[in-house]
Coordinates of C-alpha atoms and ligand atoms in Angstrom, one line a residue:
X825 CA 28.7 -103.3 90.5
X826 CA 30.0 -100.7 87.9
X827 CA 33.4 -101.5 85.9
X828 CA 36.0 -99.7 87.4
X829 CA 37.8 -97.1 84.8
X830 CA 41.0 -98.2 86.1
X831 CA 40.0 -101.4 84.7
X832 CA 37.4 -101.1 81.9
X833 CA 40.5 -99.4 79.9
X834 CA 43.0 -102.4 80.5
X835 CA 42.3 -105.9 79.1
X836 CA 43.1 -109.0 81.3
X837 CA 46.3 -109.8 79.1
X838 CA 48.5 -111.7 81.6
X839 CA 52.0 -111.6 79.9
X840 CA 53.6 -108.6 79.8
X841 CA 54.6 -108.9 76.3
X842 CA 50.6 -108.4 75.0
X843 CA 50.4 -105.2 76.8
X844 CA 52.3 -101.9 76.7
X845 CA 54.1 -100.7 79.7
X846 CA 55.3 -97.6 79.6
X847 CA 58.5 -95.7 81.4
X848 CA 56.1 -93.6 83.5
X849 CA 53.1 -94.4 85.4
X850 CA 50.9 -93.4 87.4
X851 CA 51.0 -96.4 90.5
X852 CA 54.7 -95.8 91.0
X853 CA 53.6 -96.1 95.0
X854 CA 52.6 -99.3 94.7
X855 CA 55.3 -100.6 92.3
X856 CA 58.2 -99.3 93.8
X857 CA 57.3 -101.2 97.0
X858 CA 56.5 -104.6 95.8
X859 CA 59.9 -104.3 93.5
X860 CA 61.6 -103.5 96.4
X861 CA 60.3 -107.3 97.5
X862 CA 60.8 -108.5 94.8
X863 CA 64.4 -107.5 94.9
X864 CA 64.8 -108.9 98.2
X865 CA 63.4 -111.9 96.8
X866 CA 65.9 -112.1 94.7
X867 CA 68.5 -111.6 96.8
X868 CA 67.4 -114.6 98.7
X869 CA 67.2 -116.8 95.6
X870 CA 63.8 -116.7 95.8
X871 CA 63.3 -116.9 92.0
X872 CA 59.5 -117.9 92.0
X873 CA 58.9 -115.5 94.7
X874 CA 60.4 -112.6 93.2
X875 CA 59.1 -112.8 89.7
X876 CA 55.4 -113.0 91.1
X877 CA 56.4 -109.7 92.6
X878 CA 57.7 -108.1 89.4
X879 CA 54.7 -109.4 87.3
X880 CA 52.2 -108.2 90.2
X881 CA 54.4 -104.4 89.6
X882 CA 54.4 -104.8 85.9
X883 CA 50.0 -104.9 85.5
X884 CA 49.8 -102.2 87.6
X885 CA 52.6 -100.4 85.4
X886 CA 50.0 -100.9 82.3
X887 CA 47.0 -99.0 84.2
X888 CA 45.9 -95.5 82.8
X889 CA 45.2 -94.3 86.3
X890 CA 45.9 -93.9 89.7
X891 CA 44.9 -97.2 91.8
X892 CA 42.6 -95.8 94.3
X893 CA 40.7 -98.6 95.9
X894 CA 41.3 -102.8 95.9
X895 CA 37.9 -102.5 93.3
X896 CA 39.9 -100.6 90.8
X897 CA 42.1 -104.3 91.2
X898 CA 39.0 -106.8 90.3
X899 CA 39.4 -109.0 87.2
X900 CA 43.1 -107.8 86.7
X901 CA 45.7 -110.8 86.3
X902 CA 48.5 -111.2 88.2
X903 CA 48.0 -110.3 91.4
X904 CA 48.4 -113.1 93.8
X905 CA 47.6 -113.0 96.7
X906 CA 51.0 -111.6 98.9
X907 CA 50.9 -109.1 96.5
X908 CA 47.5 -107.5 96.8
X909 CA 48.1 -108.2 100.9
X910 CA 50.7 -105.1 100.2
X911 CA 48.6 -102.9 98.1
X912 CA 45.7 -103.3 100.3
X913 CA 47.7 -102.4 103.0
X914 CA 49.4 -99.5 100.9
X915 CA 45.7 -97.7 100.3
X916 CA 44.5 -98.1 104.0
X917 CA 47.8 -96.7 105.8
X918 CA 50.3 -95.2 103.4
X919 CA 52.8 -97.8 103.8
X920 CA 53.4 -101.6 104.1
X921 CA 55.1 -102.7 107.3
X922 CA 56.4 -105.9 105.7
X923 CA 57.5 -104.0 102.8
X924 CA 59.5 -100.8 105.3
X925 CA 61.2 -103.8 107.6
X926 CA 62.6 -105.4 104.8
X927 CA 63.8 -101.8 103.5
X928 CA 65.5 -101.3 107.0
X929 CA 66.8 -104.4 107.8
X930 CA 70.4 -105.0 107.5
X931 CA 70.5 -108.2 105.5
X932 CA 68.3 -106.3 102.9
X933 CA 70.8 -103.0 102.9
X934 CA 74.2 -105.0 103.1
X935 CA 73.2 -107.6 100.3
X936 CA 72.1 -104.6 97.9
X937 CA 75.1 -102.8 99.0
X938 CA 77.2 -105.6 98.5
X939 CA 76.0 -107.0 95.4
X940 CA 76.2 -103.4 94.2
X941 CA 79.5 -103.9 93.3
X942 CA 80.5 -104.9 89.8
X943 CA 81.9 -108.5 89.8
X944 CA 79.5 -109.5 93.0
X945 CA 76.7 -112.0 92.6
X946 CA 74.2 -113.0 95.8
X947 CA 76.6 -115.9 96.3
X948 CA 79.5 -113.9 97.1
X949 CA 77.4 -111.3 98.9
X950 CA 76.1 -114.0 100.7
X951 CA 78.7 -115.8 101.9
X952 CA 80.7 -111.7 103.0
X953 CA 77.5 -111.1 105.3
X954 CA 77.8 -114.3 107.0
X955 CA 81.7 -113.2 107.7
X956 CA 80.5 -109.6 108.7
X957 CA 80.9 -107.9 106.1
X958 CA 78.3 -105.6 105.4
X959 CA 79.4 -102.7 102.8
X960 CA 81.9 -102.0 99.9
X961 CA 84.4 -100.1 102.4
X962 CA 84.3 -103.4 104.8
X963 CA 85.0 -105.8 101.7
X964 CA 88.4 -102.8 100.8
X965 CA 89.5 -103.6 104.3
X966 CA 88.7 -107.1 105.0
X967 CA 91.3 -110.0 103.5
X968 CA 88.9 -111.3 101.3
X969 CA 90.3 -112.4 97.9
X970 CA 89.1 -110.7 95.2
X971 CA 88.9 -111.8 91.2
X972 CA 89.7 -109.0 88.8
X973 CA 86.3 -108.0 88.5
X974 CA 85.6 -107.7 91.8
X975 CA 89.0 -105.6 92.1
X976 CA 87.7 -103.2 89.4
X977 CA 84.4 -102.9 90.8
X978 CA 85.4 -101.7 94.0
X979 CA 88.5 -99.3 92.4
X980 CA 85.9 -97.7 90.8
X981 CA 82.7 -98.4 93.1
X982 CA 82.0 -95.1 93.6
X983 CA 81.8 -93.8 90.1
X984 CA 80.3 -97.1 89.0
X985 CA 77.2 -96.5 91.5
X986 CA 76.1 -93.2 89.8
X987 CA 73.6 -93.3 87.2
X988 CA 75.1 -93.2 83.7
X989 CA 73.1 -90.1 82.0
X990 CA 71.7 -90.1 78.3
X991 CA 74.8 -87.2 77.6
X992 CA 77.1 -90.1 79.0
X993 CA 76.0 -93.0 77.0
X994 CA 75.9 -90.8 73.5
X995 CA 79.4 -90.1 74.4
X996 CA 80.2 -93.5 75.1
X997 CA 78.0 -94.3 71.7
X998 CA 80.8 -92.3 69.9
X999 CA 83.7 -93.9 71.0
X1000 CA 82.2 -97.0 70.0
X1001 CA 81.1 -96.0 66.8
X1002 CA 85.0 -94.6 66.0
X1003 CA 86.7 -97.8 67.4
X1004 CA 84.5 -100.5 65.6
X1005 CA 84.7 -98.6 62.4
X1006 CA 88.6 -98.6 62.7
X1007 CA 89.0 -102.1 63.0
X1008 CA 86.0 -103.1 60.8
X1009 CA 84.5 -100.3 58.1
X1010 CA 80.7 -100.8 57.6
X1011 CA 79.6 -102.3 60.6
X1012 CA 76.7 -101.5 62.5
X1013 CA 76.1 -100.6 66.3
X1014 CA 72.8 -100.3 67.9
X1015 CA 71.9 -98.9 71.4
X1016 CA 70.5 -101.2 73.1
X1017 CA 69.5 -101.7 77.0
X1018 CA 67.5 -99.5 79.2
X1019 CA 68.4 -96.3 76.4
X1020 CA 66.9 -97.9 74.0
X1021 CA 63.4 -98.1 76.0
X1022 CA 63.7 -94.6 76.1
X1023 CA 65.5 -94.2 80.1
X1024 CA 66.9 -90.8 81.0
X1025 CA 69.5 -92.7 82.9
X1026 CA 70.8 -96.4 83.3
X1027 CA 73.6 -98.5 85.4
X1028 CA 75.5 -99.1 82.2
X1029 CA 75.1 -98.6 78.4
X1030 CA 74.6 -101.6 75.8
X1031 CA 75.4 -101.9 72.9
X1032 CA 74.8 -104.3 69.5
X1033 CA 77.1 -104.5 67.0
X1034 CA 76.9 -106.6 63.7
X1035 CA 77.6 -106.2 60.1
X1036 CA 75.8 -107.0 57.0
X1037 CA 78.3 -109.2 55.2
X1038 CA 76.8 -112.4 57.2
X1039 CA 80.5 -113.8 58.8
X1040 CA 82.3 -110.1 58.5
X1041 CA 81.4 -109.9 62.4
X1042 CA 83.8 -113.3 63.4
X1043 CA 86.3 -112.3 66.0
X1044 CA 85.6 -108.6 65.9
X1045 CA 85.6 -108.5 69.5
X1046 CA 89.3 -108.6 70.2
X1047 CA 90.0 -106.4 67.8
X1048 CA 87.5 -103.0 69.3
X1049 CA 88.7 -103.9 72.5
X1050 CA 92.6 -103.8 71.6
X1051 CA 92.0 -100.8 69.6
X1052 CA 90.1 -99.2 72.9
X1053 CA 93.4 -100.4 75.0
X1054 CA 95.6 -98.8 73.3
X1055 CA 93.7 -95.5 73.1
X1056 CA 93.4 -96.1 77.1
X1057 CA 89.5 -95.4 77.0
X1058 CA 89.2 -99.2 79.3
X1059 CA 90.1 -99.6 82.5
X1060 CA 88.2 -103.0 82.6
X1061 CA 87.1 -105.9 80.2
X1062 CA 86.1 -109.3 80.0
X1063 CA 85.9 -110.5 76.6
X1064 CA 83.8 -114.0 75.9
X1065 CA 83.7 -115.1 72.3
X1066 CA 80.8 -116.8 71.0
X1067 CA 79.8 -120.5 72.0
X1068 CA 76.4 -120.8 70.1
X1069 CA 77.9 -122.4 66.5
X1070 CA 80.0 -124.9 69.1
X1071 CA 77.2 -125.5 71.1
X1072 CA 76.3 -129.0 71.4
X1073 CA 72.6 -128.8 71.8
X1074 CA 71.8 -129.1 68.4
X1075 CA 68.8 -127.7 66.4
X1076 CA 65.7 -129.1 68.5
X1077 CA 66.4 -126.7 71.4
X1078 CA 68.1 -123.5 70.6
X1079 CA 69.9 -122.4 73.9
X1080 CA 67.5 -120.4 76.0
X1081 CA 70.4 -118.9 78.0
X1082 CA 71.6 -115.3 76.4
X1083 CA 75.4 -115.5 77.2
X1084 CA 76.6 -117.4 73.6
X1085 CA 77.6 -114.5 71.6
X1086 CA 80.4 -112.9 71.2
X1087 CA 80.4 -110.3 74.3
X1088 CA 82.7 -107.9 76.8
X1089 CA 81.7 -106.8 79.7
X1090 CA 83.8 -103.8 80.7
X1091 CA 84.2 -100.5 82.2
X1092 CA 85.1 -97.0 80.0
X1093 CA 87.2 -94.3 81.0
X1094 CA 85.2 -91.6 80.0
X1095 CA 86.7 -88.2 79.7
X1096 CA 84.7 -85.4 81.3
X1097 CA 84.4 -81.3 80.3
X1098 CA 84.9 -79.0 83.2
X1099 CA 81.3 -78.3 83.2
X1100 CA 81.1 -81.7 84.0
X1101 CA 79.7 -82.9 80.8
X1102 CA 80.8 -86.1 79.6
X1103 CA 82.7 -86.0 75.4
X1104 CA 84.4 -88.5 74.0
X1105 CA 87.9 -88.4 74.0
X1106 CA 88.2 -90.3 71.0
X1107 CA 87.2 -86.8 69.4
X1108 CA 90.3 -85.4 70.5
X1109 CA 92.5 -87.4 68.8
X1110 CA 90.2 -87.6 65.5
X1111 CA 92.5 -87.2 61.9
X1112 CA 94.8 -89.2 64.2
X1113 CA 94.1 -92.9 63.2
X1114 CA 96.2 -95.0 65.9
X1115 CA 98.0 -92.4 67.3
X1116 CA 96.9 -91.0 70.7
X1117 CA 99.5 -88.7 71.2
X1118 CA 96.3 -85.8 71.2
X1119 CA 95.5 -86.9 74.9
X1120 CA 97.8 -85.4 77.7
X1121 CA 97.5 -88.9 79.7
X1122 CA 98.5 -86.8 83.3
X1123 CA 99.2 -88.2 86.5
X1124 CA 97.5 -91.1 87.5
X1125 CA 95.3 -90.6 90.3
X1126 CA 95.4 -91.9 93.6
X1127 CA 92.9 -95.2 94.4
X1128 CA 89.7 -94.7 96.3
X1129 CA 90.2 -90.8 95.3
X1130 CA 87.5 -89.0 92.9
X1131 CA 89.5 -88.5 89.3
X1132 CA 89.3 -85.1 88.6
X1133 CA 89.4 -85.8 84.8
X1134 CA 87.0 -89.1 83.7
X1135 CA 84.3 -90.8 85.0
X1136 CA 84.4 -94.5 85.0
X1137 CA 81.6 -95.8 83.2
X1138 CA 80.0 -99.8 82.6
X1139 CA 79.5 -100.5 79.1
X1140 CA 78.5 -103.8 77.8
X1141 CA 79.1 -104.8 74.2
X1142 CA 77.9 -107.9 72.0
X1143 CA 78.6 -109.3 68.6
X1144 CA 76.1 -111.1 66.5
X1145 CA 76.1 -112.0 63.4
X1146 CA 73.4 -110.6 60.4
X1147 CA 71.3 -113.5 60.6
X1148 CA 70.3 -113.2 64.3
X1149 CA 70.7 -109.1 64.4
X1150 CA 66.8 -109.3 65.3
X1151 CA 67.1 -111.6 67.8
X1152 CA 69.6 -110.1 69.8
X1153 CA 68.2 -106.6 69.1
X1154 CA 64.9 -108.2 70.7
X1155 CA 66.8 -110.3 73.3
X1156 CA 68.9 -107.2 74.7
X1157 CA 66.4 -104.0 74.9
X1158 CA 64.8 -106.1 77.8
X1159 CA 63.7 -105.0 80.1
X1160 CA 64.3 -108.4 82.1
X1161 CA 61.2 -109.4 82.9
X1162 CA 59.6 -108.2 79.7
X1163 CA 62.4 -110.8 78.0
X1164 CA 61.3 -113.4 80.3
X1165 CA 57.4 -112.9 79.6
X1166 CA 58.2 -112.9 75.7
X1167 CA 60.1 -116.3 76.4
X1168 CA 57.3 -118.1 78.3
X1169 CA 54.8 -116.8 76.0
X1170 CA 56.6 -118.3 73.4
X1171 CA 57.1 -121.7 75.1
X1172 CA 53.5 -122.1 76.7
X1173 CA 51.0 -120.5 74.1
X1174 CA 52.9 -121.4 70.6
X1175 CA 55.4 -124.2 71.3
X1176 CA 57.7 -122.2 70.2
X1177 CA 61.3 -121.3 71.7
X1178 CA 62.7 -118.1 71.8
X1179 CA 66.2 -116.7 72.3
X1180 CA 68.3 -114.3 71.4
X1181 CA 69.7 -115.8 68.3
X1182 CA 66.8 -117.3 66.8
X1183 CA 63.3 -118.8 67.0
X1184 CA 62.1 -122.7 66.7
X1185 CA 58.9 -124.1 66.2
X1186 CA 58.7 -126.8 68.0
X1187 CA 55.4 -128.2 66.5
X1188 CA 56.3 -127.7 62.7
X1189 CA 59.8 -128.6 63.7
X1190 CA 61.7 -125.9 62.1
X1191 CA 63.8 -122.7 62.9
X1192 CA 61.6 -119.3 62.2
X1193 CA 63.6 -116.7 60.2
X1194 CA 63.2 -113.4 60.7
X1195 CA 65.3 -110.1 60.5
X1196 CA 63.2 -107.3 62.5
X1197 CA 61.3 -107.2 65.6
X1198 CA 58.0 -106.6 64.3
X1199 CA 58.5 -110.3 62.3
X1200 CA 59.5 -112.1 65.6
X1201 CA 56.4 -110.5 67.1
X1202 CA 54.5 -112.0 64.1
X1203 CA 55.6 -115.2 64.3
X1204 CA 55.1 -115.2 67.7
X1205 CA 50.9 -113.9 67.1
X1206 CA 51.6 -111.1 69.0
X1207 CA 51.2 -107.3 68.2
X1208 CA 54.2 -105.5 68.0
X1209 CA 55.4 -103.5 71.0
X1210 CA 58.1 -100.3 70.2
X1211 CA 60.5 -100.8 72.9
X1212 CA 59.3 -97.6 74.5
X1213 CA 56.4 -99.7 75.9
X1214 CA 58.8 -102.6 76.7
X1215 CA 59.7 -101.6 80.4
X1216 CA 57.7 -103.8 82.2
Ligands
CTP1344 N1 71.0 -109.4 79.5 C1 71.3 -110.7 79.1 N2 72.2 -111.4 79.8 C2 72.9 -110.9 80.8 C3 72.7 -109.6 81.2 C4 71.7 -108.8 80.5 O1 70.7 -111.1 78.2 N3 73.8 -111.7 81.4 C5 70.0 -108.6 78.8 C6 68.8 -108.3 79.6 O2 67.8 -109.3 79.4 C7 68.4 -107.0 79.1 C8 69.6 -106.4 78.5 O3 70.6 -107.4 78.4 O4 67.5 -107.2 78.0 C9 70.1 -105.2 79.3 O5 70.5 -105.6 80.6 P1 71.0 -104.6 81.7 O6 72.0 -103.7 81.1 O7 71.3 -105.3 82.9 O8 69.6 -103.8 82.0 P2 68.9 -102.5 81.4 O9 67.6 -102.9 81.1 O10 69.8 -101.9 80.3 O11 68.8 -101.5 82.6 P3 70.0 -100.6 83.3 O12 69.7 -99.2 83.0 O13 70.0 -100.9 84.7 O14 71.3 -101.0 82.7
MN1345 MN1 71.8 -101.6 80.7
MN1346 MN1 70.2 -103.0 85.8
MN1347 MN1 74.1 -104.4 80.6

């Protein structure tokens, strides 16, 4: 038997995080379908079941060529079997049945619809499709009460389910920039996210914001998101501060979860041109520090009704201090399951365990320090990946 070309050019490298995995592919008809399973997986709670899925999608991301037949697939890992069941089945007829019924079926559609607000987890979804409920216009009607991010997420559901473009988030990246240097001169913020692996378009923008004076960064939170209040650019926010120094967990096992720093999850009100082009309208008041009297704030609109002038936008925003800015920097670009891979890599093949603030050895007994991404990847024996070959 001759080596297939598909696979002669790929190594059998099982975690995502040894291979790169670029934005486009060329199997993109058999990864969008067992995504779409793995999705439903998720939306079930089927955690094992859906990561096989992703990691199944993810190898054949890596491949330099077209999958043509189930040889091009011999000696590749993770493939199990449910997976290549679907691929087979997507070279012989075009399509998988398994994989179009669960794209049709109701529970599939009303739990991604339903979870497609902001504010709604699979719980909540869950529990609303068992009452009936099957969309965001049946959840506006129904009784059901609703927290204040589930209030804003459905306000603004239809702007929020639009793709955020690359034009948007550089605006967004502006206001930022202005507001955290107002309250705190010589900070740094980073683009983070699905921009920073290079997507054209994303579900929200993310950003990282530190500053070098290690400590400087200590309740800076509060202080960007008042500033952004009172220049009304927030129609949303949820500000957490950081739990990691309190946390109780002490040094033998640094927290694994990523929700410890200082972070806000909100949504911008982000001025749009005629043209339709998104600008900050920081801009408009610049030479103008804490006065927005520049902006003519107009009418508000009705709910439920398009705004003629702003787009609502999701932005995400995290604090860390110095010390860990190449933790979170490598904890945040993601993409998910490339995160996840990095973290079981870590933990299975070097004892080690990785989060976003920092990285312990669990053999030598001792934190790791490092300050870029390409020394984490060190530490961890791995060659670096630029987070343009992160979206697995
Ligand atoms: N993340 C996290 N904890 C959360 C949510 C997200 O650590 N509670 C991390 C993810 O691991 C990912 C990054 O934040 O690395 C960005 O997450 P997200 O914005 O959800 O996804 P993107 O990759 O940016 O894709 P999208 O364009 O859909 O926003
Ligand atoms: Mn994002
Ligand atoms: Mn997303
Ligand atoms: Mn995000």
């Amino acid at each position: 038997h001759t080596p297939s070309p598909v696979i002669s050019a790929v190594s059998a490298k099982s975690y995502a995080c040894q291979r790169r995995t670029p934005l486009k592919h060329h199997n993109l008809f058999l990864t969008e379908p067992l995504e779409l399973l793995a999705e439903n997986a998720e939306l079930g709670e089927n955690e094992g079941r859906s990561v096989a899925f992703r990691r199944a999608a993810a190898i054949l991301k890596t491949l330099p060529l077209a999958v043509k037949r189930m040889e091009d697939l011999q000696g590749l890992p993770c493939l199990g079997d449910h997976s290549l069941r679907v691929v087979k089945e997507i070279l012989e007829y075009g399509s998988s049945q398994e994989v179009e019924s669960t794209r049709h079926s109701e529970q599939f559609q009303a739990m991604k619809a339903l979870t497609g607000i902001f504010g709604v987890g699979v719980k909540t979804a869950d529990r609303w499709f068992r009452e009936g409920l099957r969309c965001p216009a049946d959840v506006a009607k129904s009784e059901q009460r609703l927290n204040s991010s589930q209030q804003a997420g459905l306000l603004h559901h239809e702007d929020l389910s639009q793709h955020v473009s690359r034009a948007e988030a550089d605006a967004i990246g502006q206001i930022v920039e202005r507001a955290v240097q107002e309250v705190l001169p010589g900070a740094h913020i980073t683009l983070i996210g699905g921009f920073r692996r290079g997507k054209e378009t994303g579900h929200d923008v993310d950003f990282l914001i530190t500053h070098p004076e290690e400590g400087k960064e200590e309740g800076l939170m509060p202080k960007v998101v008042q500033w952004l209040e009172t220049q009304d650019l927030l129609l949303y926010q949820k500000t957490t501060r950081n739990s990691y120094l309190e946390s109780k967990e002490g040094p033998a096992r640094p927290p694994n979860n990523m929700d410890r720093f200082e972070r806000c999850f909100s949504i911008f009100k982000l001025e749009r041109r005629a043209s339709g082009e998104a600008h900050s309208s920081a801009q408009a008041t610049e030479g103008e520090p804490g006065g927005g009297e520049g902006r003519a704030p107009g009418p508000e609109p009705l709910p439920q009704r398009r705004p003629a002038g702003w787009k609502a936008v999701r932005v995400d925003l995290v604090v860390s201090p110095f010390s860990q800015f190449g933790f979170a920097l490598l904890g945040w670009t993601g993409s998910k399951l490339f995160e996840r891979e990095l973290r079981r890599w870590a933990g299975r093949e070097k004892n080690m365990s990785l989060s976003s603030h920092a990285l312990y050895d669990n053999s030598k007994g001792c934190y790791l320090r490092a300050s870029t991404e390409e020394e984490i990847f060190s530490h961890l024996g791995l060659d670096y990946i630029p987070p343009c070959d992160r979206n697995a």
